[in-house]
Coordinates of C-alpha atoms and ligand atoms in Angstrom, one line a residue:
Chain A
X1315 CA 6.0 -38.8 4.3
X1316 CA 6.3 -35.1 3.2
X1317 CA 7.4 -34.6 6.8
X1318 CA 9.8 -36.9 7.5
X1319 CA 11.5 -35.8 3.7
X1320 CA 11.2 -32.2 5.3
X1321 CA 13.3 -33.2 8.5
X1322 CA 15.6 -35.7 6.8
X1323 CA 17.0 -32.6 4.5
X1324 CA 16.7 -29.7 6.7
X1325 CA 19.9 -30.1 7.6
X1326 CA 21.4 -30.0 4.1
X1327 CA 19.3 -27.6 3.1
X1328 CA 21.2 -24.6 4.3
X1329 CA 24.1 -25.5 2.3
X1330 CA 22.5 -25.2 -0.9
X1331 CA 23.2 -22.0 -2.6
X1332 CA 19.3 -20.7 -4.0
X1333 CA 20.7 -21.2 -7.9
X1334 CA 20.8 -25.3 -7.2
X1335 CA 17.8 -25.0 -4.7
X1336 CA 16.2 -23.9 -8.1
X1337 CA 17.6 -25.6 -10.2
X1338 CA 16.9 -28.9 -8.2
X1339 CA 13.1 -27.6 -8.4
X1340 CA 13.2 -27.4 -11.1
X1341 CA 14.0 -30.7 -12.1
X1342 CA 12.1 -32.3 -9.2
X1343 CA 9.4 -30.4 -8.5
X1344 CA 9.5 -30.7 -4.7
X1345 CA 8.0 -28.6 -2.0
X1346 CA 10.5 -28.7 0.2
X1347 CA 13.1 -26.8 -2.3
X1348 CA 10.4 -24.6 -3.0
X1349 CA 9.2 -24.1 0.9
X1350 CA 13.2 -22.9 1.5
X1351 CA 13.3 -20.6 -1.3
X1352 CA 10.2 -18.8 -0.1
X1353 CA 11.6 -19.0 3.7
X1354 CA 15.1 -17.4 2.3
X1355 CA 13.4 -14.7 0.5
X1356 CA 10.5 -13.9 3.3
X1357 CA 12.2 -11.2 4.9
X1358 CA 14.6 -9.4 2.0
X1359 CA 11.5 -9.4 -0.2
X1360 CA 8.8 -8.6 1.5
X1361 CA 10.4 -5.4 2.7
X1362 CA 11.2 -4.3 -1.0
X1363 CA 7.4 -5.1 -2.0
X1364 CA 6.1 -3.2 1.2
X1365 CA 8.2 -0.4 0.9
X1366 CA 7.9 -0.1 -3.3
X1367 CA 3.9 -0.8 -3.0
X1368 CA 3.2 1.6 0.0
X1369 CA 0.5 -1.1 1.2
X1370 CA 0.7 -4.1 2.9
X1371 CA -1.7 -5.9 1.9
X1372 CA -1.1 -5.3 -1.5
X1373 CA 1.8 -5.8 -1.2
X1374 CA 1.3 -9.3 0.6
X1375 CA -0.9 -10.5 -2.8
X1376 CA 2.3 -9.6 -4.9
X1377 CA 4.8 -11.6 -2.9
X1378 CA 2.1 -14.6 -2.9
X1379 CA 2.3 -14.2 -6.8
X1380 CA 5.7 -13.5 -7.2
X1381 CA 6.4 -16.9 -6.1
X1382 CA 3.2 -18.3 -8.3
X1383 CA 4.8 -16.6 -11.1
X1384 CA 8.4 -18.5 -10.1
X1385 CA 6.5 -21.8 -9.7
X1386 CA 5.3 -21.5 -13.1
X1387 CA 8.6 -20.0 -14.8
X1388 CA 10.3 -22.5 -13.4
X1389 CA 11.0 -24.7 -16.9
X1390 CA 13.1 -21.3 -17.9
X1391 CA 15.3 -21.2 -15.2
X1392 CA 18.4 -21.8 -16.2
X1393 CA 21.4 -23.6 -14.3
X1394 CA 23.4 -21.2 -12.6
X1395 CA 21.2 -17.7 -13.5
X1396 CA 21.3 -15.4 -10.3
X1397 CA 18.1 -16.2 -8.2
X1398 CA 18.3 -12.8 -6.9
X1399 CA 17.9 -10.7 -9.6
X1400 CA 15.5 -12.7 -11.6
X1401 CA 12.9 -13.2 -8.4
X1402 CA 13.2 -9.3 -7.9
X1403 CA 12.9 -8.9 -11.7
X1404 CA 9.6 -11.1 -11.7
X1405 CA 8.4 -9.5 -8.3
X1406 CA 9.1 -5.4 -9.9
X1407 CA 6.8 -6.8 -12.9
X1408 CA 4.1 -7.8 -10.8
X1409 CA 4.3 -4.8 -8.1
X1410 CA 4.0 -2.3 -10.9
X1411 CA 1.2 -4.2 -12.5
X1412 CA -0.6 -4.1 -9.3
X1413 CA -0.2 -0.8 -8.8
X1414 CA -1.5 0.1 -12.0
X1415 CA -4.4 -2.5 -10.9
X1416 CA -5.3 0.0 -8.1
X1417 CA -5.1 3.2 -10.1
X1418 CA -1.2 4.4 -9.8
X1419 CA 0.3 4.7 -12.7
X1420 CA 3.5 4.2 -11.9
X1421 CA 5.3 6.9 -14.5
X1422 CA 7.5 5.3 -17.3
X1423 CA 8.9 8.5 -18.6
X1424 CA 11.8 9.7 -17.8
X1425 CA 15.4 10.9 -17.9
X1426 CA 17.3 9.5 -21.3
X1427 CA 18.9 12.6 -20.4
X1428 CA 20.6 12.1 -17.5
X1429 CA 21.8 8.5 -19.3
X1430 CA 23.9 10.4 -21.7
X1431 CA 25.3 12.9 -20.0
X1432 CA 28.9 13.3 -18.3
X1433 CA 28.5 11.5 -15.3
X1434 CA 31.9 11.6 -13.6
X1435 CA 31.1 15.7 -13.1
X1436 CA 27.9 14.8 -12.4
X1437 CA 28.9 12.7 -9.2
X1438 CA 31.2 15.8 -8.1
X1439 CA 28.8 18.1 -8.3
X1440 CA 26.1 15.2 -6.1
X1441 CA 28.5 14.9 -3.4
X1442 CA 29.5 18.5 -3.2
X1443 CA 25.6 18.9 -3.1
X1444 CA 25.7 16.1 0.1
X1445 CA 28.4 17.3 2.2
X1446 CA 28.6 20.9 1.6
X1447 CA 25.3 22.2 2.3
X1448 CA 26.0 23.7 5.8
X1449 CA 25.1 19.9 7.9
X1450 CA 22.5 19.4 5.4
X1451 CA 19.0 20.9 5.2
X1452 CA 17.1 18.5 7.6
X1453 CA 19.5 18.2 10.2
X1454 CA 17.1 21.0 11.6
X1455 CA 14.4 18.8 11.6
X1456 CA 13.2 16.6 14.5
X1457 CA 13.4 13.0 13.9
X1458 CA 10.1 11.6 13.7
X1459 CA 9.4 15.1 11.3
X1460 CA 12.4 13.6 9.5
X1461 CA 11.2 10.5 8.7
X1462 CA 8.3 11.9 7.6
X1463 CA 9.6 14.4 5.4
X1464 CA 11.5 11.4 3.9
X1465 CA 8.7 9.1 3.2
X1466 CA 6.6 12.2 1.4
X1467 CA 9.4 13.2 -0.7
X1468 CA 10.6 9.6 -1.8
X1469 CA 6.9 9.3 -2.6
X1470 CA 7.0 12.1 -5.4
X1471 CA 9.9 10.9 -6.8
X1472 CA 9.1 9.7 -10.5
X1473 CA 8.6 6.1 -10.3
X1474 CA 11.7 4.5 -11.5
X1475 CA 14.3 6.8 -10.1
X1476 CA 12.0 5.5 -6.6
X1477 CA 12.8 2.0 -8.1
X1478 CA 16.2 2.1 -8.3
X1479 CA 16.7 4.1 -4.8
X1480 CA 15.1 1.5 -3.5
X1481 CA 16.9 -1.4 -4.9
X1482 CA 20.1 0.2 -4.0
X1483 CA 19.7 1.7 -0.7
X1484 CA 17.7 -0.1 1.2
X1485 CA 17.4 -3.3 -0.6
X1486 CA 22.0 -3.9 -0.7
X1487 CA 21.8 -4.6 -4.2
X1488 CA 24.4 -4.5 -6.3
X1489 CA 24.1 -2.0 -9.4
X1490 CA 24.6 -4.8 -11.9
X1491 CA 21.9 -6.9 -10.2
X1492 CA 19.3 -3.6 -10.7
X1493 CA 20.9 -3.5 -14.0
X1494 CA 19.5 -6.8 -14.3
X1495 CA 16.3 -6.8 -12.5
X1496 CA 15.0 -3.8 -14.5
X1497 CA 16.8 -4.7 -17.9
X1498 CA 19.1 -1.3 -18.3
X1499 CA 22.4 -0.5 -19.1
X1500 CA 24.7 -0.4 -15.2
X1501 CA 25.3 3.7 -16.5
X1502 CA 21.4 4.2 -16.1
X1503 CA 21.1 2.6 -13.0
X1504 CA 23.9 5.0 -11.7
X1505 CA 22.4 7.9 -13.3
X1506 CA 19.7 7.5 -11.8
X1507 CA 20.6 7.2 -8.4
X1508 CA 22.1 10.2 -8.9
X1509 CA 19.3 11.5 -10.3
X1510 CA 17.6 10.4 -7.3
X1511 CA 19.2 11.7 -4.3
X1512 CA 20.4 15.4 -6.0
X1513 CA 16.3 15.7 -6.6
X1514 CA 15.9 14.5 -3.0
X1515 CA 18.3 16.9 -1.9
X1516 CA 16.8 19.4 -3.7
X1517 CA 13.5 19.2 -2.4
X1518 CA 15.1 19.4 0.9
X1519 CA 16.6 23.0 0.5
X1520 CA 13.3 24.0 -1.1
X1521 CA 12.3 22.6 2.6
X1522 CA 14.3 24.4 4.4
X1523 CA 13.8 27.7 2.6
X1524 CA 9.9 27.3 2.8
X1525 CA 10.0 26.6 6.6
X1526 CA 12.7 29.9 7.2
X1527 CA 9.6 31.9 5.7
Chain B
X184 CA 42.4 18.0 -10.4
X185 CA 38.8 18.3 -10.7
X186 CA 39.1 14.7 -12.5
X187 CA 40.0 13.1 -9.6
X188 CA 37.1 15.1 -7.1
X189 CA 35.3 13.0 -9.2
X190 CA 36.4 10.1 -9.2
X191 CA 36.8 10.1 -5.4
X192 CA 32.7 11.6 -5.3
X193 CA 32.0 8.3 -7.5
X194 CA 34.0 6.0 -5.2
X195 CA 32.9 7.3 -2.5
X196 CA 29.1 6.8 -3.2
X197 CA 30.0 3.4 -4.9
X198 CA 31.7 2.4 -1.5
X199 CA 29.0 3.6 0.4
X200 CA 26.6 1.6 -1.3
X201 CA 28.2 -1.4 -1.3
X202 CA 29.6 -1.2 -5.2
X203 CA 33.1 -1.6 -5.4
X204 CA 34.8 -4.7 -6.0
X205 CA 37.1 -6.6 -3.8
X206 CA 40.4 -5.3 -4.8
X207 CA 39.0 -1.5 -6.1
X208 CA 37.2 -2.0 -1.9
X209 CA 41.2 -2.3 -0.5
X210 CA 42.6 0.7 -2.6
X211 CA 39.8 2.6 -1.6
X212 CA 40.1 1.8 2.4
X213 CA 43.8 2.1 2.3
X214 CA 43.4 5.5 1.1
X215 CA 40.8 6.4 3.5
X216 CA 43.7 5.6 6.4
X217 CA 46.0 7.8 4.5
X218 CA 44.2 11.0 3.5
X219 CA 41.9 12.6 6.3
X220 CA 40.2 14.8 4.3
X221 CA 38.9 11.7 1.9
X222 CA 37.7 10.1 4.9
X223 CA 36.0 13.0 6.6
X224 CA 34.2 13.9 3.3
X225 CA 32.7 10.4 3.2
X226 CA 31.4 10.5 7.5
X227 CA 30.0 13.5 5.8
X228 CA 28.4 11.6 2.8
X229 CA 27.4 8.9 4.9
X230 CA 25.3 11.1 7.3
X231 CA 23.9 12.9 4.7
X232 CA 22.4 9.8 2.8
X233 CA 21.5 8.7 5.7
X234 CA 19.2 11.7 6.6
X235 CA 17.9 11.7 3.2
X236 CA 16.8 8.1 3.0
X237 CA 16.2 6.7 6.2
X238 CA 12.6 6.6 6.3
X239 CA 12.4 4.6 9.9
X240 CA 9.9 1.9 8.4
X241 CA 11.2 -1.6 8.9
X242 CA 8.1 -3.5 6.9
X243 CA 8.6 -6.6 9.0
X244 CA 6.6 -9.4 7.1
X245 CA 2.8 -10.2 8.3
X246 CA 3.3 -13.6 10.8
X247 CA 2.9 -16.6 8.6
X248 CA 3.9 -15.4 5.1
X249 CA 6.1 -17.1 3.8
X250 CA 4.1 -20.7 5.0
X251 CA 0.9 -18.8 3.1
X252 CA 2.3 -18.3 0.3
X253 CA 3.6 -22.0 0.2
X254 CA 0.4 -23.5 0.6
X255 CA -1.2 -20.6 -1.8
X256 CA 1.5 -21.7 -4.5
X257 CA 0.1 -25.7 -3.5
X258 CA -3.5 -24.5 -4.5
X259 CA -3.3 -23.0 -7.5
X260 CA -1.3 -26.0 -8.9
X261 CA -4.0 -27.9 -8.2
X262 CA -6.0 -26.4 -11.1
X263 CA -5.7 -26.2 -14.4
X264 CA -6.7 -22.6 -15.0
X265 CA -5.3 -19.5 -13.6
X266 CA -7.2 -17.0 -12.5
X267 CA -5.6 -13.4 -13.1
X268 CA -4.0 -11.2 -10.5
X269 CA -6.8 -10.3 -8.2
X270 CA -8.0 -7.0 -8.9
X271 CA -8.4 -4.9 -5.6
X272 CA -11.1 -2.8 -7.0
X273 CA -13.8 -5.1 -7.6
X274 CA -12.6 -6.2 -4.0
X275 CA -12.4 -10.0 -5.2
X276 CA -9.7 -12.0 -3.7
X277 CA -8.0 -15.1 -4.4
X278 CA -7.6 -16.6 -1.2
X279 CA -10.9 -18.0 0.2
X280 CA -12.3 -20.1 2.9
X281 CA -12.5 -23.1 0.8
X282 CA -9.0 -22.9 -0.2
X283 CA -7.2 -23.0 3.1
X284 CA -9.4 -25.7 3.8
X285 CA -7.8 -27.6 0.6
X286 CA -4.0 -26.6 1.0
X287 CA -4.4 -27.7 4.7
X288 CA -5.1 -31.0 3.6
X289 CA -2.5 -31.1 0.6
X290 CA 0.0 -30.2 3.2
X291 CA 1.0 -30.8 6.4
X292 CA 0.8 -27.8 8.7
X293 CA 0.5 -28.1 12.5
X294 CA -2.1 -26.3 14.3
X295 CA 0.2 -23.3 15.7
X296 CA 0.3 -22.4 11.9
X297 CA -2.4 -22.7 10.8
X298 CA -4.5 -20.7 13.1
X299 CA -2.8 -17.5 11.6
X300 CA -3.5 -19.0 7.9
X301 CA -7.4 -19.6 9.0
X302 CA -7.6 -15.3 10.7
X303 CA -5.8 -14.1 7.7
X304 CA -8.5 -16.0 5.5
X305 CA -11.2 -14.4 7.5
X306 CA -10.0 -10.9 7.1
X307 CA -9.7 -11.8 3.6
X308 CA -13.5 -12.9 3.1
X309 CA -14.4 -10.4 5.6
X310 CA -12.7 -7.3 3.3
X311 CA -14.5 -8.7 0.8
X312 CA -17.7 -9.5 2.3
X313 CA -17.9 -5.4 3.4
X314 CA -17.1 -4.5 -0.5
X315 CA -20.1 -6.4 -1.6
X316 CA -21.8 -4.6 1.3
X317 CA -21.5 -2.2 0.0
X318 CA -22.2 -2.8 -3.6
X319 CA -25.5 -3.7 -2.8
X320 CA -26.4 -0.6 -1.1
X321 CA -25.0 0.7 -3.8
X322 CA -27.3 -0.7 -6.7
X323 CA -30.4 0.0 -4.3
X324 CA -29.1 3.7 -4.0
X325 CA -28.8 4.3 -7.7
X326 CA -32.2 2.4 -7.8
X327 CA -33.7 5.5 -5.5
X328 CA -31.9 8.0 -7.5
X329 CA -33.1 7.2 -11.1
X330 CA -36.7 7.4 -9.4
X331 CA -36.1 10.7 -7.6
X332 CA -34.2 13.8 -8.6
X333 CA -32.0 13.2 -5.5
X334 CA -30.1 10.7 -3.4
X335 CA -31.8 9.9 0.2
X336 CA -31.9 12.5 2.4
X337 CA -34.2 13.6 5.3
X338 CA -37.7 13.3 4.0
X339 CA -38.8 16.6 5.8
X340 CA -35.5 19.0 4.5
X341 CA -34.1 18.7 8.0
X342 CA -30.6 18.9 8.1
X343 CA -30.0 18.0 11.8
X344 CA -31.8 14.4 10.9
X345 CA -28.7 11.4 11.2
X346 CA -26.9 11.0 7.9
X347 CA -28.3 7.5 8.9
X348 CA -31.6 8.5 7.9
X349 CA -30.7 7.4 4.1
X350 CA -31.3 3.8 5.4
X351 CA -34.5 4.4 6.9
X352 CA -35.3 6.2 3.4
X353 CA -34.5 3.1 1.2
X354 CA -36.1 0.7 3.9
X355 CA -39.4 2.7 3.4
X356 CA -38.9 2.9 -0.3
X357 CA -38.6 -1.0 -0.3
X358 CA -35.1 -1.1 -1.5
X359 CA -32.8 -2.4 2.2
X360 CA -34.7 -5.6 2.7
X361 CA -31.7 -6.8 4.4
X362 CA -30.5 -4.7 7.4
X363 CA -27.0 -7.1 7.7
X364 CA -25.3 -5.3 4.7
X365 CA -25.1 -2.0 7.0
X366 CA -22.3 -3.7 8.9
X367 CA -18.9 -4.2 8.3
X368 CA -18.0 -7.5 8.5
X369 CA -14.4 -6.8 9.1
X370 CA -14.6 -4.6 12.5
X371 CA -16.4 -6.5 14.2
X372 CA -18.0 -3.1 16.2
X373 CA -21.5 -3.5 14.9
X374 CA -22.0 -7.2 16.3
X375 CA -25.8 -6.7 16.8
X376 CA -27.4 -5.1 13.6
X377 CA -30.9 -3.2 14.2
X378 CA -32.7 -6.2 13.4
X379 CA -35.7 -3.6 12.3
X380 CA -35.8 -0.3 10.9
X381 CA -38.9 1.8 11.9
X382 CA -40.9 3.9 9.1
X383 CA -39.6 7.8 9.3
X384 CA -42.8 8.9 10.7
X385 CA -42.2 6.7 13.4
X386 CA -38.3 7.2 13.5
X387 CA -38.7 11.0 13.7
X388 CA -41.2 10.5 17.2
X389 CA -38.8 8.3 18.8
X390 CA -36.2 11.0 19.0
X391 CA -38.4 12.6 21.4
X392 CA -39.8 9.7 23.5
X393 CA -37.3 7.2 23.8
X394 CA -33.7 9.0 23.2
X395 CA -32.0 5.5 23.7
X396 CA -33.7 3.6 21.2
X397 CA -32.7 6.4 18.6
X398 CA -29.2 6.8 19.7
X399 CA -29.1 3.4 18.6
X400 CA -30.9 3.6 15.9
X401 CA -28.6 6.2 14.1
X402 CA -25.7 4.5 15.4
X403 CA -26.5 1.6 13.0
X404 CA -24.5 1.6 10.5
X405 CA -20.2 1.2 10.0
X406 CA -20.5 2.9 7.0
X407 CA -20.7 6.7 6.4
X408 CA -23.0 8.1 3.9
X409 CA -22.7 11.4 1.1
X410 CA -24.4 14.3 3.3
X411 CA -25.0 16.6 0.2
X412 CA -23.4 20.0 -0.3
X413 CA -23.9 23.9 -0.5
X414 CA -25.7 24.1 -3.4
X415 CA -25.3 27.5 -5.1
X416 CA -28.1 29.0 -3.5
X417 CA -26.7 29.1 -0.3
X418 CA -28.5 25.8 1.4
X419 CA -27.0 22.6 2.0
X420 CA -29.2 20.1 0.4
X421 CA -28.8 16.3 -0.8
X422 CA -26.6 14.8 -3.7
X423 CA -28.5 15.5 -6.7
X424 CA -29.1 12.3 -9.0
X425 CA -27.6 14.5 -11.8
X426 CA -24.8 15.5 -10.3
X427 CA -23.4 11.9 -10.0
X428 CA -21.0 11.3 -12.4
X429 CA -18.0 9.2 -9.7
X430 CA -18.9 10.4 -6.4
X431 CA -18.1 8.6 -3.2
X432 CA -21.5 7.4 -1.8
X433 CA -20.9 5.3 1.0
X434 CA -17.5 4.2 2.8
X435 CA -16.5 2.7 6.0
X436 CA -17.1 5.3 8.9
X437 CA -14.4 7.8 10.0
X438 CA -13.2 7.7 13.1
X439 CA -14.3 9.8 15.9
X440 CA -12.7 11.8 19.4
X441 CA -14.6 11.6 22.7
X442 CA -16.6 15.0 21.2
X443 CA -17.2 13.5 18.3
X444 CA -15.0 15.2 16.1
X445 CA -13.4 13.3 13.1
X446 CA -10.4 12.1 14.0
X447 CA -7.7 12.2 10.9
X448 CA -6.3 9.0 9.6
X449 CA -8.5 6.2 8.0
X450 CA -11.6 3.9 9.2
X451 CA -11.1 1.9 11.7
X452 CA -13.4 -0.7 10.3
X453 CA -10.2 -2.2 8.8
X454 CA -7.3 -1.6 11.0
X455 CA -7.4 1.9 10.3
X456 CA -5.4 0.2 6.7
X457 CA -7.7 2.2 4.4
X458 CA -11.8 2.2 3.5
X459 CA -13.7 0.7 1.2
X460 CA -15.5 3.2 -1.0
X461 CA -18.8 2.8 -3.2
X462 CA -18.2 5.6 -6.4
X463 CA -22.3 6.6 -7.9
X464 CA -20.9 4.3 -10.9
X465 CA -20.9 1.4 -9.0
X466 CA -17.5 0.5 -8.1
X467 CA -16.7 0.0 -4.9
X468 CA -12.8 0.8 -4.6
X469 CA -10.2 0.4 -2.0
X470 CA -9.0 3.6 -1.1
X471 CA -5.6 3.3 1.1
X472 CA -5.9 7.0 2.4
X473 CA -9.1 9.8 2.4
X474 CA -7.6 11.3 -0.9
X475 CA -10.4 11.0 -3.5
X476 CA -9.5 13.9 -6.0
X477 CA -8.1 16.9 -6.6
X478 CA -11.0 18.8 -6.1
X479 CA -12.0 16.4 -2.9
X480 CA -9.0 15.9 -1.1
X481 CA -10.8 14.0 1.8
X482 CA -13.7 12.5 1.9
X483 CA -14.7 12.4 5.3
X484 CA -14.0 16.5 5.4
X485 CA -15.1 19.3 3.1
X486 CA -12.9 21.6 1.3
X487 CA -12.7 24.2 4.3
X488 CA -11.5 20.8 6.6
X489 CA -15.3 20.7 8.0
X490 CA -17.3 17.5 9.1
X491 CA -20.0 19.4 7.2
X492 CA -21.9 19.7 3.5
X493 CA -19.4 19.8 0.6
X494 CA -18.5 23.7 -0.4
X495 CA -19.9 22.4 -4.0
X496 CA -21.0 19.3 -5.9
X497 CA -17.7 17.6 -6.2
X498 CA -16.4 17.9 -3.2
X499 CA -17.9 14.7 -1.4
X500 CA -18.4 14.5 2.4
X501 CA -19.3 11.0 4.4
X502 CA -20.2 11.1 7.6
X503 CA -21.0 8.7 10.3
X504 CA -24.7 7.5 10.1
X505 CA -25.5 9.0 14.2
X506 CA -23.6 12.7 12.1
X507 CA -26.7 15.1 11.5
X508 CA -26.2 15.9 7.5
X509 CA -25.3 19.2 8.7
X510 CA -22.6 18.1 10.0
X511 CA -20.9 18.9 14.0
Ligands
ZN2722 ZN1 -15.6 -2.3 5.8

């Protein structure tokens, strides 16, 4: 019965955009809306949780209770609300509180600085900072030392500036989706990314000079 | 001048990323055609973003997700009360056995699907089946050490005795009536436990007279156990009962080269994903790499990146249970 339901609207199914797939749950509570949900987001947000979390397995538990958590919240959605956002915003909550679970504190701290400062000459000086440095600090490096260098330095970047790097580099979000996933103002978001990659780039000089020792 | 450098740097980072809205997205390509230097400076910012970010992970989800979680989502409706977000430290887990068993009948999932579901639930019980493992050793170690001044160690002071020997101490103290919690139910290495442990006086002859028998004695445990430390006097010498405040005790095993060296990276007990850890408090934790502290970095080496006794008392070394407590 659940089956042949399953077959009869596969083809449909596709059509749907995931803001009337969840609205429709909503409303009707079947698994199949749900199942496609779950299926859409597999890849995209398993990748954000994996990479964010550092640990598969946890981070496995925290997509499995992402979508508890969206099962349950469902009576809140509201017709036409971004699914993205809010499913990223409800998976961020419960990656950080797992994180804290196993003993990383993800840092809350930060820079309200770089929020009110001039960002337009900030953004010059960044991408002077990109391009100008010679090819770049780790062009030097050999690629799997590369990678690696990347992965330790993204680590030790305080936690939300981490956050949004992630969410806008290797997750494609838009910054007023981030804006909305971690409930700040689109400046912060930009500020820091900023924030982000001139730290990241600063580590990597400090890199370079340490290894010309 | 400088006004529009930045504005172009903003753009340009914007576009990169995706950011820019349809008709800002047009502007900005048709200037890109029409001023070379605009266009070059952005290869250039592209490259460089690239080098700084690309971390060559991919995180492919495990096979199977997204139909777990579906059925894991179809449990939990089925009751009333919900437990809280399973807390990796106490290494209980919310996915059991018993559950698979129910979503599998709530929903249809055909047999190609659900023989991932029923391994992945195995791992699951089987991580948790080597934390409680451990936790009993655990109580049955602190047990030892409130009666004696130290933790188990080689009954005659001999350092070159298998770090092993600590289970052949608590078997003869009483306290390891049950030889199956020295395996790790997750590797699946130690299939055949000792099914008996010989009395020390005994243990210590068979070195001598039947080398194979011991060599499989000592092997016979996945887990690796505290060898002690330098003690200030100069001798290496067990963990002293006051001493432990939240020291590692016992963890799954390091892994180890064709000369028996330690090989870096985790336990292969699970995947080589981590180790379980039992802390002298208790708890037995989940440690995703062999960072334990600042002042014990790793604890399957010592501070001077030995197999061998900690330099001092915080610096916590486990070795295999076939490692002499001196160490290689
Ligand atoms: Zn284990």
């Amino acid at each position: 019965m659940l089956k042949a339901l399953n077959t009869e609207s596969a083809t449909d199914l596709a059509e749907i955009s995931d803001e009337e797939l969840m609205s429709r749950y909503r409303d009707e509570g079947l698994e199949f809306l749900f199942n496609e949900l779950v299926h859409r987001y597999e890849r995209e947000l398993y990748r954000y949780l994996s990479r964010y979390i550092g640990d598969p397995a946890l981070a496995e538990d925290v997509f499995q209770n992402t979508f508890l958590q969206l099962h349950l919240k469902r009576g809140l959605y509201e017709d036409g609300r971004p699914v993205r956002p809010w499913l990223y915003a409800i998976a961020t909550h419960q990656a950080v509180d797992s994180l804290r679970k196993v003993g990383r504190h993800p840092t809350v701290s930060l820079d309200q600085k770089a929020g009110r400062s001039d960002r337009e000459g900030e953004a010059a000086n960044l991408i002077d900072l990109l391009v100008g440095d010679d090819s770049g600090p780790l062009s030097e490096l050999q690629d799997q030392e590369r990678v690696q260098w990347v992965r330790d330095s993204v680590e030790r970047l305080p936690e939300t500036l981490r956050q949004t790097l992630i969410l806008a580099y290797h997750q494609d979000l838009k910054y007023r989706e981030i804006a909305d996933i971690l409930k700040i103002p689109v400046g912060t978001v930009k500020s820091r990314l900023h924030a982000a990659l001139a730290k990241l780039q600063q580590m990597a000089r400090v890199a370079k000079r340490d290894e010309k020792e | 001048m400088r006004k529009n450098d930045a504005m172009n740097a903003d753009e340009s980072l914007d576009y990169l990323l995706g950011n820019l809205e349809a008709h800002e997205r047009g502007v900005f390509e048709h200037r890109l055609q029409t001023d070379p230097l605009l266009s070059e400076r952005l290869d250039q910012l592209g490259a460089s973003l690239n080098r700084l970010l690309d971390d060559g992970l991919t995180h492919d989800p495990p096979e199977g997700l997204a139909t777990r979680t579906v059925a894991f989502v179809a449990q939990e409706k089925g009751r009333k009360i919900h437990r809280p977000f399973h807390d990796h430290s106490t290494g209980r887990l919310p996915y059991r056995w018993a559950d698979v068993a129910v979503a599998a009948s709530i929903f249809f999932v055909g047999v190609l699907t659900i023989l991932p579901l029923l391994q992945y639930a195995r791992d699951r019980r089987n991580h948790a089946a080597c934390a409680f493992n451990l936790g009993q050793i655990g109580q049955k170690l602190t047990q030892y050490a409130s009666l004696n001044s130290s933790y188990p160690y080689s009954p005659d002071a001999r350092p070159d005795d298998p770090a092993g020997t600590f289970a052949v101490v608590l078997h003869d103290a009483g306290l390891l009536p049950d030889l199956a919690v020295l395996d790790c139910p997750y590797n699946g290495a130690c299939e055949h436990p000792v099914a008996q442990l010989p009395r020390y006086e005994d243990f210590k002859g068979i070195r001598n007279s039947d080398p194979e028998r011991y060599r499989r004695l000592t092997g016979l445990s996945d887990y690796a156990y505290h060898v002690g430390y330098r003690h200030p006097t100069g001798e290496i010498g067990p963990l002293e009962s006051r001493h432990a405040g939240v020291i590692p005790l016992i963890a799954d095993k390091p892994d180890h080269d064709d000369h028996e060296a330690v090989k870096p990276g985790n336990s292969p007990n699970h995947g080589r994903r981590g180790q379980n850890v039992l802390f002298s408090d208790g708890a037995v934790k989940w440690l995703k790499t062999r960072f334990v502290s600042p002042q014990d970095p790793d604890i399957f080496l010592n501070n001077d990146n030995l197999a061998q006794p900690g330099t001092h008392a915080q610096d916590s070394v486990l070795l295999s249970s076939d490692t002499p407590f001196q160490g290689k």
